[in-house]
C-alpha positions as a Python dict, from the first residue, in 0.01 Angstrom:
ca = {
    (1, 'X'): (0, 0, 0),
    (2, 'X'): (-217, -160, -272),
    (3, 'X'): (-527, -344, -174),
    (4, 'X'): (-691, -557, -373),
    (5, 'X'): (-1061, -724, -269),
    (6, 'X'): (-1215, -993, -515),
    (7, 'X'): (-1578, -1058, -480),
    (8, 'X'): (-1854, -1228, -677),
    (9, 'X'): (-1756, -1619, -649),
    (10, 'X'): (-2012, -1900, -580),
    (11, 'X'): (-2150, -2185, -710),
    (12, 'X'): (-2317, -2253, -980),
    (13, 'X'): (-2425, -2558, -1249),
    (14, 'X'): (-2243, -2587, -1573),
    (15, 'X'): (-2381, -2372, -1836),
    (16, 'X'): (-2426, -2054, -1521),
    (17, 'X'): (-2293, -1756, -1518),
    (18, 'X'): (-2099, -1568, -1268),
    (19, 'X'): (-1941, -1233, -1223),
    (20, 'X'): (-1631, -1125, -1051),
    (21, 'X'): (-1572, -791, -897),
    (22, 'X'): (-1182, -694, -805),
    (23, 'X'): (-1166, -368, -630),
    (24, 'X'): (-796, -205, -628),
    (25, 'X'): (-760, 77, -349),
    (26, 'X'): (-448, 246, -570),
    (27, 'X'): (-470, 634, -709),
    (28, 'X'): (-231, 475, -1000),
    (29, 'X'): (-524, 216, -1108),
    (30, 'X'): (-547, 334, -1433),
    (31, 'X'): (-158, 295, -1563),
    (32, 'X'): (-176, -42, -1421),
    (33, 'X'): (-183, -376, -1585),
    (34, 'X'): (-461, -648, -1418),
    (35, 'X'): (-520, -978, -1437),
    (36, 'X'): (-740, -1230, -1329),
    (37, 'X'): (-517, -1562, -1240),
    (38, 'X'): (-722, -1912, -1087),
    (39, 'X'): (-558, -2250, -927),
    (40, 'X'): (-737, -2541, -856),
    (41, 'X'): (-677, -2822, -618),
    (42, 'X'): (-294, -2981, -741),
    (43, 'X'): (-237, -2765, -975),
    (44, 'X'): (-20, -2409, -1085),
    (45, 'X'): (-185, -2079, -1051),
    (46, 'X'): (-274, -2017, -1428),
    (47, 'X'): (-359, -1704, -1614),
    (48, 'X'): (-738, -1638, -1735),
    (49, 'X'): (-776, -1298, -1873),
    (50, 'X'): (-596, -942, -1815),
    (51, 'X'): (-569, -611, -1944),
    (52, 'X'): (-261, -441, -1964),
    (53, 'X'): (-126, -66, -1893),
    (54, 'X'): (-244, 10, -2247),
    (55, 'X'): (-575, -87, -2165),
    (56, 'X'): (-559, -403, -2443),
    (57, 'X'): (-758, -736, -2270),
    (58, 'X'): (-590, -1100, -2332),
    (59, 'X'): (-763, -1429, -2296),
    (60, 'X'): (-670, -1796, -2208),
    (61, 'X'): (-741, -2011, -2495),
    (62, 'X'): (-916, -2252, -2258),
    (63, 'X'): (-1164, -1886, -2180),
    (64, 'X'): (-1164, -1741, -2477),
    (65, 'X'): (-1539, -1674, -2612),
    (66, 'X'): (-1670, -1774, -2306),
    (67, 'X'): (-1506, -1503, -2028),
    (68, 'X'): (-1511, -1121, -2132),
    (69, 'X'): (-1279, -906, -1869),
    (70, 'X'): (-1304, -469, -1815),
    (71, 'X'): (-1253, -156, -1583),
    (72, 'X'): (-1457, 28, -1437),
    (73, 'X'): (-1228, 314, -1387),
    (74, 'X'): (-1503, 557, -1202),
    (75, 'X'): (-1514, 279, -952),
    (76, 'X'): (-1173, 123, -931),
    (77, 'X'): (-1314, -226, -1042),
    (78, 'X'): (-1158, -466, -1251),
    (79, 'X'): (-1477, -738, -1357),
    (80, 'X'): (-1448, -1022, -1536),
    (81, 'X'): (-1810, -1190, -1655),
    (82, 'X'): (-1769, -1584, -1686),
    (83, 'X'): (-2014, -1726, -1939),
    (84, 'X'): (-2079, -2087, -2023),
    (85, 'X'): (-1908, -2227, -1701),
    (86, 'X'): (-1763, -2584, -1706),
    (87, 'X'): (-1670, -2782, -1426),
    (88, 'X'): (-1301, -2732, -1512),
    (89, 'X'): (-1308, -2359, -1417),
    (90, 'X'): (-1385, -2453, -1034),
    (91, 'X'): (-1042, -2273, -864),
    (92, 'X'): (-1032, -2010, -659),
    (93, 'X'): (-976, -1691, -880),
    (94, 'X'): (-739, -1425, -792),
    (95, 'X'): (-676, -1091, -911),
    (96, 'X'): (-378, -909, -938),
    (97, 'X'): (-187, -586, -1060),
    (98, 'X'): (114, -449, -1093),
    (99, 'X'): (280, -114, -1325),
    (100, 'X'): (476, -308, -1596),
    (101, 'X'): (522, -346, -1943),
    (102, 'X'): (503, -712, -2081),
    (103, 'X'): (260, -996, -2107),
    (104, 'X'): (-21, -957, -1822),
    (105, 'X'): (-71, -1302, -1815),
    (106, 'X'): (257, -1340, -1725),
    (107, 'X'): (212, -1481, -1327),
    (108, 'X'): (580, -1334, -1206),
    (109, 'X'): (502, -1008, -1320),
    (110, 'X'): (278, -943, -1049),
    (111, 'X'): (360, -864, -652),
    (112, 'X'): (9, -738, -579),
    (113, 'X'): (-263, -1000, -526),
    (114, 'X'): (-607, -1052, -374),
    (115, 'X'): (-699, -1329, -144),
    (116, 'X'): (-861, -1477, -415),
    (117, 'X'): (-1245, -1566, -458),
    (118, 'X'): (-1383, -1951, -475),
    (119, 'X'): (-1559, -2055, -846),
    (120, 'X'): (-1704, -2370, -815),
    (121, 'X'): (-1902, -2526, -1117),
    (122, 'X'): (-2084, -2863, -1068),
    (123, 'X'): (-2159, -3067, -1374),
}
């Protein structure tokens, strides 16, 4: 059974900072692709960042420069640091992972998900 526990969300102005902590309870962490996925209110769960089983990281456009993603493989921990917040990245963030080969932004790829972790930027 693979568990997967996001932490880190909040509130914050725009312009604040805020990291995200997913822990993954899963001896096969390390071959797996991860992603961080976020929906707000109304609309489709949307890829934000991810690394895949080759360890490569893959942005958004609408995060790139701003959001940096990593492992901490001692610890299990996938992190993703959010920079330069805007009010458009309030959602509630979710992480996920899965053992595949493709695009890790790719939602469907996925079966194993967090409960997710609520990002809210005020302007």
């Amino acid at each position: 059974q693979v568990r997967l526990v996001e932490s880190g969300g909040g509130s914050v102005q725009a312009g604040g900072s805020l990291r995200l902590s997913c822990l993954e309870s899963r001896s096969t962490y390390t071959r797996s692709s991860m992603g961080w996925f976020r929906q707000a209110p109304g609309k489709e769960r949307e890829g934000v960042a991810c690394i895949d089983s080759s360890g490569n990281p893959k942005y958004s456009d609408s995060v790139k420069g701003r959001i940096t993603i990593s492992k901490d493989n001692a610890n299990h921990t996938l992190i993703l640091e959010m920079n330069s917040l805007r009010p458009e990245d309030t959602a509630m963030y979710y992480c996920a992972a899965d053992q595949f080969i493709g695009n890790c932004l790719a939602r469907p790829l996925y079966n194993y998900w967090g409960q997710g972790t609520l990002v809210i930027v005020s302007s």
